[in-house]
PDB file of C-alpha atoms and ligand atoms in Angstrom:
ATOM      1  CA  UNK A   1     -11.102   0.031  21.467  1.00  0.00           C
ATOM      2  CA  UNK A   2     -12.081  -2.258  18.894  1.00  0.00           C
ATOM      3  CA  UNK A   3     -11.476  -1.395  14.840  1.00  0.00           C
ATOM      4  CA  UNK A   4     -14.495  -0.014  13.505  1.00  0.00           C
ATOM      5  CA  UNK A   5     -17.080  -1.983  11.281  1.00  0.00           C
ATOM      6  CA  UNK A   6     -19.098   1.397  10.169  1.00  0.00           C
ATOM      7  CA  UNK A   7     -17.009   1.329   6.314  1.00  0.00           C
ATOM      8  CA  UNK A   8     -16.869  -0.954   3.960  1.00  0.00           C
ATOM      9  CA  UNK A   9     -13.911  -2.671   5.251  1.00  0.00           C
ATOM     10  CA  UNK A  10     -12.969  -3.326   8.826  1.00  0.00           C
ATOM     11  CA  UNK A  11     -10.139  -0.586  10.156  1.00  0.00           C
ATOM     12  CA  UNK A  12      -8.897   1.476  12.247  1.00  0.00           C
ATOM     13  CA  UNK A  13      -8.934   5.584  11.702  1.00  0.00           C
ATOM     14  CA  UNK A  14      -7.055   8.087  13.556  1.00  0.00           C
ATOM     15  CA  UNK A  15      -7.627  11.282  12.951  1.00  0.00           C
ATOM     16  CA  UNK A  16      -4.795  14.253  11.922  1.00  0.00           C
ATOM     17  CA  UNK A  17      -3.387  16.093  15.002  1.00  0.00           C
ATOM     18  CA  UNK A  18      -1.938  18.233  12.810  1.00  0.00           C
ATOM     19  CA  UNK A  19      -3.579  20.038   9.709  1.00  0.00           C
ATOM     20  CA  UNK A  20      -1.974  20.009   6.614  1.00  0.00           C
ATOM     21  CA  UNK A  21      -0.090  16.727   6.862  1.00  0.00           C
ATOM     22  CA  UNK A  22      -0.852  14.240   4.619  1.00  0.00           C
ATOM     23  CA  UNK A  23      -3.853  11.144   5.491  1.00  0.00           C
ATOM     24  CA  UNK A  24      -1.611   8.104   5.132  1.00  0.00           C
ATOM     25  CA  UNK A  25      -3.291   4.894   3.929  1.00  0.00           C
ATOM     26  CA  UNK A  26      -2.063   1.831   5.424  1.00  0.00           C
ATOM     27  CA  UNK A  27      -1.754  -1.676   4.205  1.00  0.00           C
ATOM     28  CA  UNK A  28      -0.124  -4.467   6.051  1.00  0.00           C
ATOM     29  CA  UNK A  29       1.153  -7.448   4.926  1.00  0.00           C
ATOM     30  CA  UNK A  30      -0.008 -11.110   4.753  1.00  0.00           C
ATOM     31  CA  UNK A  31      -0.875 -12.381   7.827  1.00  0.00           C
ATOM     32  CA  UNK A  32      -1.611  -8.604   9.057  1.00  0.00           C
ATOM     33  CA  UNK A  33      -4.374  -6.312  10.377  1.00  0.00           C
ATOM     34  CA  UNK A  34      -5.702  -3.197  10.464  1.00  0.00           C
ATOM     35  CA  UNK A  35      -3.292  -2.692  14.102  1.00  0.00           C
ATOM     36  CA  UNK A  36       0.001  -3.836  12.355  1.00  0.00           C
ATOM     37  CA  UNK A  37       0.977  -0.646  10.590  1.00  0.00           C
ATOM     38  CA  UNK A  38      -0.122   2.256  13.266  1.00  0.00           C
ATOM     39  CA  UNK A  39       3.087   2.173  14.736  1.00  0.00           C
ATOM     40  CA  UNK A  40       4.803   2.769  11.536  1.00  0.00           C
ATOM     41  CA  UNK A  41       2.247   5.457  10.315  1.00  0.00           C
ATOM     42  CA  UNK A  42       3.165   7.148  13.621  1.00  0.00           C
ATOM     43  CA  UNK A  43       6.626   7.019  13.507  1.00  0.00           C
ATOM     44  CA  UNK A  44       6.605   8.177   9.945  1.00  0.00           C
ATOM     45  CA  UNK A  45       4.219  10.678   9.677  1.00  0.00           C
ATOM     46  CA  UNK A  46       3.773  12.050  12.949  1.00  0.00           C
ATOM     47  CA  UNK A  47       0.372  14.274  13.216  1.00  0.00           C
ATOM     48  CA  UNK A  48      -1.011  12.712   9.934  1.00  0.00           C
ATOM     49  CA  UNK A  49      -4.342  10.806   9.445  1.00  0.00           C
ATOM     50  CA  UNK A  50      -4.039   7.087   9.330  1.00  0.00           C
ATOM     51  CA  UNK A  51      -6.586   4.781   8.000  1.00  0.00           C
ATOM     52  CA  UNK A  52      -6.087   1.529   8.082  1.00  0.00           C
ATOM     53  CA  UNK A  53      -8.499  -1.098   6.595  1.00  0.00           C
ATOM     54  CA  UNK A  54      -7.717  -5.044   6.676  1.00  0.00           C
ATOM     55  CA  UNK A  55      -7.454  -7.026   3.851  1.00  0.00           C
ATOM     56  CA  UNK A  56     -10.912  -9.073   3.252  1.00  0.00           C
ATOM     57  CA  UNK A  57      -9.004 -12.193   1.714  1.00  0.00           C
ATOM     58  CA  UNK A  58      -8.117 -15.277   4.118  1.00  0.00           C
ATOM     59  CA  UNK A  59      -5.274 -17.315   3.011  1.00  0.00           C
ATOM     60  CA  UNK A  60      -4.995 -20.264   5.674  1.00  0.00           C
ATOM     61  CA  UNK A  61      -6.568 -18.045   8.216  1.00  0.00           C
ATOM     62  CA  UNK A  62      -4.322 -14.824   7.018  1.00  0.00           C
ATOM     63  CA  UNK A  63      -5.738 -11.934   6.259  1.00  0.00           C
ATOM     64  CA  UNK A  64      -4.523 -10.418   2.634  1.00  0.00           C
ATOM     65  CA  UNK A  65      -5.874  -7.662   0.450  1.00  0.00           C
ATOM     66  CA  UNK A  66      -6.338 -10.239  -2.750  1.00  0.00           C
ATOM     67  CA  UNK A  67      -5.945 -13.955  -3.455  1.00  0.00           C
ATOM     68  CA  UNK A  68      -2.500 -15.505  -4.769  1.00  0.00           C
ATOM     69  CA  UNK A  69      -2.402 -18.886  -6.816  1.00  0.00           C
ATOM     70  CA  UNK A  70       1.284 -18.888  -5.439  1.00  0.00           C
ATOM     71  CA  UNK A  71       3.598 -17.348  -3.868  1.00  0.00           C
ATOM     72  CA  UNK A  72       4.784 -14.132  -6.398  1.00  0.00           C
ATOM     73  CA  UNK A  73       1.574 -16.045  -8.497  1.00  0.00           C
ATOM     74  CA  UNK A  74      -1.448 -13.938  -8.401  1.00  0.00           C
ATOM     75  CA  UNK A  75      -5.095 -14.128  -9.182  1.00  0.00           C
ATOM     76  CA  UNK A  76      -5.201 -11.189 -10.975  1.00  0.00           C
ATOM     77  CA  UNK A  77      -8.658 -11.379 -11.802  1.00  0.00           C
ATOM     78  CA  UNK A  78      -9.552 -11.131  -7.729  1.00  0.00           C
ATOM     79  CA  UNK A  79      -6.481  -8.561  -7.967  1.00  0.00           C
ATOM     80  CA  UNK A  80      -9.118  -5.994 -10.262  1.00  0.00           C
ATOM     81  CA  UNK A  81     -12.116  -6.751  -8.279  1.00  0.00           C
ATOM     82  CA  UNK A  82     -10.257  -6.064  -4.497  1.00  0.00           C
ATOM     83  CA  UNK A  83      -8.574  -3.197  -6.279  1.00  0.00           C
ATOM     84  CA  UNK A  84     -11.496  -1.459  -7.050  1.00  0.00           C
ATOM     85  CA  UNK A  85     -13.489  -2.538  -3.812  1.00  0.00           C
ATOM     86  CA  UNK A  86     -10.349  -0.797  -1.754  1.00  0.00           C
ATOM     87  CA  UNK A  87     -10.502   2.275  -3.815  1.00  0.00           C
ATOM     88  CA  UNK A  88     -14.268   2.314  -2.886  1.00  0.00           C
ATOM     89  CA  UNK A  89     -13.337   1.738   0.584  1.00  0.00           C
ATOM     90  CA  UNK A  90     -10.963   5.423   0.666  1.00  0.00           C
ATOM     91  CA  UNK A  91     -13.690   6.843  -1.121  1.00  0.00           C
ATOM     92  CA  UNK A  92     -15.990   6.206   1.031  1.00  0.00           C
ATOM     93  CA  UNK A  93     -13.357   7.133   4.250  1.00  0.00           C
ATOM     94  CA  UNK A  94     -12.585  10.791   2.303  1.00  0.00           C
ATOM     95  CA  UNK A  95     -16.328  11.361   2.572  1.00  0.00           C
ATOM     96  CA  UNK A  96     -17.045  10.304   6.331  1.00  0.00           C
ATOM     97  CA  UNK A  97     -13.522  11.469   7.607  1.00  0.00           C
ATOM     98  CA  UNK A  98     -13.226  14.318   5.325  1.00  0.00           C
ATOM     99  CA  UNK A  99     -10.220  13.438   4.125  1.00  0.00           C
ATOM    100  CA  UNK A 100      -8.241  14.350   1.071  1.00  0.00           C
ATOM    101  CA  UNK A 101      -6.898  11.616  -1.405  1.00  0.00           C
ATOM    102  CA  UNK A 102      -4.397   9.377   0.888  1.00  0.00           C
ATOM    103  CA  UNK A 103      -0.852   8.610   0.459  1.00  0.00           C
ATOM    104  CA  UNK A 104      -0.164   4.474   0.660  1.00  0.00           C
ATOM    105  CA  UNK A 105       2.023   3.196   2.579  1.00  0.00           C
ATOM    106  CA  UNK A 106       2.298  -0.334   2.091  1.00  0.00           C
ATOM    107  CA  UNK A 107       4.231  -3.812   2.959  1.00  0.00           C
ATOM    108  CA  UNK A 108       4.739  -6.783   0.978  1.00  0.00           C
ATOM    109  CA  UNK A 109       0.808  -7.821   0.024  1.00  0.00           C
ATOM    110  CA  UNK A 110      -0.628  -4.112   0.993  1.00  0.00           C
ATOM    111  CA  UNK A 111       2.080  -2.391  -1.048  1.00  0.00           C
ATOM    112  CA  UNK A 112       1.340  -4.511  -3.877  1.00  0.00           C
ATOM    113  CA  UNK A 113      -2.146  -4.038  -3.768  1.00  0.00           C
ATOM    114  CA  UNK A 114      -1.488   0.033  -3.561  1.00  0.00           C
ATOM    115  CA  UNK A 115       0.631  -0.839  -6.622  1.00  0.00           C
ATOM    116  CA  UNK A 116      -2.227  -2.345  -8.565  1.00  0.00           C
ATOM    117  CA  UNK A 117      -4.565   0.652  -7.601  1.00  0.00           C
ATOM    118  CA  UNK A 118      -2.001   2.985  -8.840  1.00  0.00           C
ATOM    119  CA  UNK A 119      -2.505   1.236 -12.394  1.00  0.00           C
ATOM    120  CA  UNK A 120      -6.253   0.690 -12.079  1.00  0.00           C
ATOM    121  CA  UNK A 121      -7.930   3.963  -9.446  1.00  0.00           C
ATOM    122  CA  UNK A 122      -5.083   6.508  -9.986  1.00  0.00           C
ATOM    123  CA  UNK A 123      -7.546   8.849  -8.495  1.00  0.00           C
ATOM    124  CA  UNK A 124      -7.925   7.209  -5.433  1.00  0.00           C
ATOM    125  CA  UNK A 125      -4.274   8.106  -4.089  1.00  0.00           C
ATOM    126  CA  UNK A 126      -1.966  10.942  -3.566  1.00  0.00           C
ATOM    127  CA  UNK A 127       1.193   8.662  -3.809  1.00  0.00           C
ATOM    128  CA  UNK A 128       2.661   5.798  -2.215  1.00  0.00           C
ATOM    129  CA  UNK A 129       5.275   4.306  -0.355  1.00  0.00           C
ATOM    130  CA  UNK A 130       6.007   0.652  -1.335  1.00  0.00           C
ATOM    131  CA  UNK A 131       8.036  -1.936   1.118  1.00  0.00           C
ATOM    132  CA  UNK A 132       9.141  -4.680  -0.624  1.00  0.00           C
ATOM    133  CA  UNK A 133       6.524  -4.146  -3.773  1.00  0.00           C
ATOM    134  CA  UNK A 134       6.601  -6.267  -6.694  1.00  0.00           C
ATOM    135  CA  UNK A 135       4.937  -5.874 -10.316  1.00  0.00           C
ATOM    136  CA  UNK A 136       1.467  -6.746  -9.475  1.00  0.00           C
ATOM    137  CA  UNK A 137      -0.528  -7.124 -12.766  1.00  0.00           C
ATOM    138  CA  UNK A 138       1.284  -8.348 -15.517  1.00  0.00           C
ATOM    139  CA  UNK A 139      -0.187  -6.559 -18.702  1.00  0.00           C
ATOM    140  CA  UNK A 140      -1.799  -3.158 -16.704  1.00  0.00           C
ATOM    141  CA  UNK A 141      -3.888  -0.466 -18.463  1.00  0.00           C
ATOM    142  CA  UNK A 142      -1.832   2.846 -19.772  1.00  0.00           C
ATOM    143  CA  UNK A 143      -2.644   5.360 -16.996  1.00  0.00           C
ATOM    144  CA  UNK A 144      -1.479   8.460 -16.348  1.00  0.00           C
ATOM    145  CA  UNK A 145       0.856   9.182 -13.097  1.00  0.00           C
ATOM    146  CA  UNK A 146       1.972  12.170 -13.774  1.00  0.00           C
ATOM    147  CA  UNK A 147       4.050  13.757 -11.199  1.00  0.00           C
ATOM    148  CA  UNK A 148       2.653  11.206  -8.130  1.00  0.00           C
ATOM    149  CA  UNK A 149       4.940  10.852  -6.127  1.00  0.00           C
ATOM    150  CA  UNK A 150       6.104   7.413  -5.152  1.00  0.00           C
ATOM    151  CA  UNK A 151       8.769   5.786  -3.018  1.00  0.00           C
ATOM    152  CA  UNK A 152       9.998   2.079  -3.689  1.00  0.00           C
ATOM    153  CA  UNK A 153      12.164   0.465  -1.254  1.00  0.00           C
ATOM    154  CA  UNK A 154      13.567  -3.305  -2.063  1.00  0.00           C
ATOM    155  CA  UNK A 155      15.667  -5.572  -0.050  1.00  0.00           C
ATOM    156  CA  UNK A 156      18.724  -6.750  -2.226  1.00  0.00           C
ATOM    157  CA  UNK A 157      18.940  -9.656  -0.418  1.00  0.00           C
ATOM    158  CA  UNK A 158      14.888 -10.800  -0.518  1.00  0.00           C
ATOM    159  CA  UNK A 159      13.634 -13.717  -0.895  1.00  0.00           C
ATOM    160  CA  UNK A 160       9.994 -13.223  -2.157  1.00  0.00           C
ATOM    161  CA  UNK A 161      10.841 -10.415  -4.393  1.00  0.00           C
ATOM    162  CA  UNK A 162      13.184 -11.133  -7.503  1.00  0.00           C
ATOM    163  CA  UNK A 163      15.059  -7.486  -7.713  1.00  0.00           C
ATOM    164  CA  UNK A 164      14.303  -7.217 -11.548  1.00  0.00           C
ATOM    165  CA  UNK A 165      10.475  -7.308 -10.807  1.00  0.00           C
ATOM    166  CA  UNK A 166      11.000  -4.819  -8.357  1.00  0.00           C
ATOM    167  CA  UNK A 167      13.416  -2.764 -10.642  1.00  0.00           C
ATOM    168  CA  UNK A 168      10.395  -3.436 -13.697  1.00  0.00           C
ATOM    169  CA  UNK A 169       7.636  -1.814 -11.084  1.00  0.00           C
ATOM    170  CA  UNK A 170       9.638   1.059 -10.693  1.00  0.00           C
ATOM    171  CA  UNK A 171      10.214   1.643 -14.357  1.00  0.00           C
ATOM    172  CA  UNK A 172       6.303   1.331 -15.152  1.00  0.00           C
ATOM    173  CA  UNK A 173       5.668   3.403 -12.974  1.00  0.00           C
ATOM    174  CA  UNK A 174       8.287   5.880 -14.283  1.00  0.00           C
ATOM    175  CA  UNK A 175       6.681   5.181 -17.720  1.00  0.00           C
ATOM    176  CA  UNK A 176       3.480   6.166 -16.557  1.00  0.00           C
ATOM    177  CA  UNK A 177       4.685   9.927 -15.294  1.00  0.00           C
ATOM    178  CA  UNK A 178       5.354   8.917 -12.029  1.00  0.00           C
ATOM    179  CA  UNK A 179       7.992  10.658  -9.768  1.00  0.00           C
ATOM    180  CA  UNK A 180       9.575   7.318  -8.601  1.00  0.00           C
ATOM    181  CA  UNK A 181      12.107   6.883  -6.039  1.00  0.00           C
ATOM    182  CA  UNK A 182      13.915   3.328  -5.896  1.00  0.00           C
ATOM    183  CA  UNK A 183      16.190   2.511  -3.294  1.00  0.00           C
ATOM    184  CA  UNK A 184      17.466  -1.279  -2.717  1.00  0.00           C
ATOM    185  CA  UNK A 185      18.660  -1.455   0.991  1.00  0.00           C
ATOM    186  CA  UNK A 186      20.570  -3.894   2.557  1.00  0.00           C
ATOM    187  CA  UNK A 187      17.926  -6.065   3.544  1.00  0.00           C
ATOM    188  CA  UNK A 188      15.564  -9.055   3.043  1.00  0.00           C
ATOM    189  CA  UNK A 189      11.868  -8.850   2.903  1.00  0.00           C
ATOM    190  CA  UNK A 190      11.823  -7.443   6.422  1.00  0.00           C
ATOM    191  CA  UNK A 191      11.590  -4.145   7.304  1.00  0.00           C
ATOM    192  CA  UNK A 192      14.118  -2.326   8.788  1.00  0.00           C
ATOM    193  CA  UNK A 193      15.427   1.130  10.640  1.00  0.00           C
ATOM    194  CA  UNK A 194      16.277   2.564   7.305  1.00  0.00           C
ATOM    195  CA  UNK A 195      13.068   1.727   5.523  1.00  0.00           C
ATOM    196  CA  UNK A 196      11.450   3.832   8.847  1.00  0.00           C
ATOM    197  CA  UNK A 197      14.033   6.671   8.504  1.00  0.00           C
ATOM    198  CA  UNK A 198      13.903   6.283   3.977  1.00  0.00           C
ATOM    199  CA  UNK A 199      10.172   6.737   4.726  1.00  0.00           C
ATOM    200  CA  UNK A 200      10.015   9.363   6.719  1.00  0.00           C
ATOM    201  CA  UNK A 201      12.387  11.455   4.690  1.00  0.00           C
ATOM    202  CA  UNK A 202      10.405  10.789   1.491  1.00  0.00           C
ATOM    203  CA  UNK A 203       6.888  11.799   3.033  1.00  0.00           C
ATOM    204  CA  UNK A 204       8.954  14.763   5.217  1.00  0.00           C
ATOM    205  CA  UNK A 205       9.102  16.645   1.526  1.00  0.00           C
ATOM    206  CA  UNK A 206       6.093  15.769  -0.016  1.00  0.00           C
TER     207      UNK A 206
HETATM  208  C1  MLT B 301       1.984 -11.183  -2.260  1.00  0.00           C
HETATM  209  O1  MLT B 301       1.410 -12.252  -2.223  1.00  0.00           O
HETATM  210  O2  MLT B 301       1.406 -10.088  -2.337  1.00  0.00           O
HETATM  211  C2  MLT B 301       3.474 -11.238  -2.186  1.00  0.00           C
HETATM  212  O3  MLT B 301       3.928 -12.527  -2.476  1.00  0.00           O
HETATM  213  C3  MLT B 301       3.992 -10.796  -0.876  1.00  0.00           C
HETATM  214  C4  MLT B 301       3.443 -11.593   0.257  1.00  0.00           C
HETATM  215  O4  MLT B 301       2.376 -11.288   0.719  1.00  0.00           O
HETATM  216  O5  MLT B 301       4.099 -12.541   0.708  1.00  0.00           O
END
């Protein structure tokens, strides 16, 4: 089936199969799409909601959710703009799907970007789950987190993400009232079996 074009972004929805669990927003990575992640949300969350939109930014033909000037360099004025245009996107996706506010779970680019909306839409998530997240706006408003949950999970041995700007997200986000997990696993920028079974646990006890 293809990924519906009815929303404001192009992605996929499947619907709870169980009441009660929570909708799980899902952002892929650069180069991803709005396919990538289902697996993951499955696996994860089984019986929960997924949406997942794609990112509207091409970089080289790869889809992202907002333009970098460099790698770990980012345009952080097209940062705001697709920040706020994605929050209007799960607005708009809690009205038609009836859905309450989402948890994110997101990789690399997409958990960055559910970083940034944490700072800039609060309202527009439950939580998230970062993979390999990494401070995305460099001098972000003062919001108020308190008691969202979220989960950050680091490789120690990656590449694209120093471990002190993943170790700075998690305190800002601590700053902020949030109810931040951190875990660095033995890993690089890919995920792995424990950041599925990590996952899992964290969303098990929300
Ligand atoms: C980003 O651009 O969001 C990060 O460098 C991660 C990536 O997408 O490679």
């Amino acid at each position: 089936m293809s990924p519906s074009t009815e929303l404001s972004f192009i992605h996929r929805f499947t619907p709870a199969a169980e009441p009660g669990r929570p909708p799980l927003l899902l952002l892929h990575g650069t180069g991803g799409n709005e396919d990538d992640l289902l697996p993951l949300g499955r696996l994860v969350a089984p019986g929960s909601a997924l949406l997942s939109p794609r990112g509207k930014v091409l970089e080289s033909g790869m889809p992202r959710f907002f333009r970098r000037l460099a790698e770990g360099v980012f345009d952080e004025n097209d940062l705001h703009r697709r920040s706020n245009e994605l929050a209007d996107f799960i607005a708009e996706a809690q009205e038609s799907y009836k859905l309450v506010a989402p948890i994110a779970v997101g990789f690399s680019n997409g958990a960055n970007i559910a970083a940034a909306i944490l700072q800039l839409r609060p309202e527009a998530l439950a939580g998230a789950a970062l993979l390999r997240a990494m401070v995305p706006l460099q001098n972000p408003p003062t919001v108020v987190l308190t008691g969202k949950p979220v989960l950050i999970l680091s490789g120690a041995s990656d590449p694209i993400v120093p471990l002190d700007n993943a170790r700075r997200l998690a305190s800002l986000l601590t700053g902020a009232g949030a109810t931040v997990q951190h875990r660095m696993l033995p890993a690089g920028h890919v995920l792995t079996q424990a950041d599925l079974a990590f996952t899992k646990g964290w969303i098990d006890q929300l």
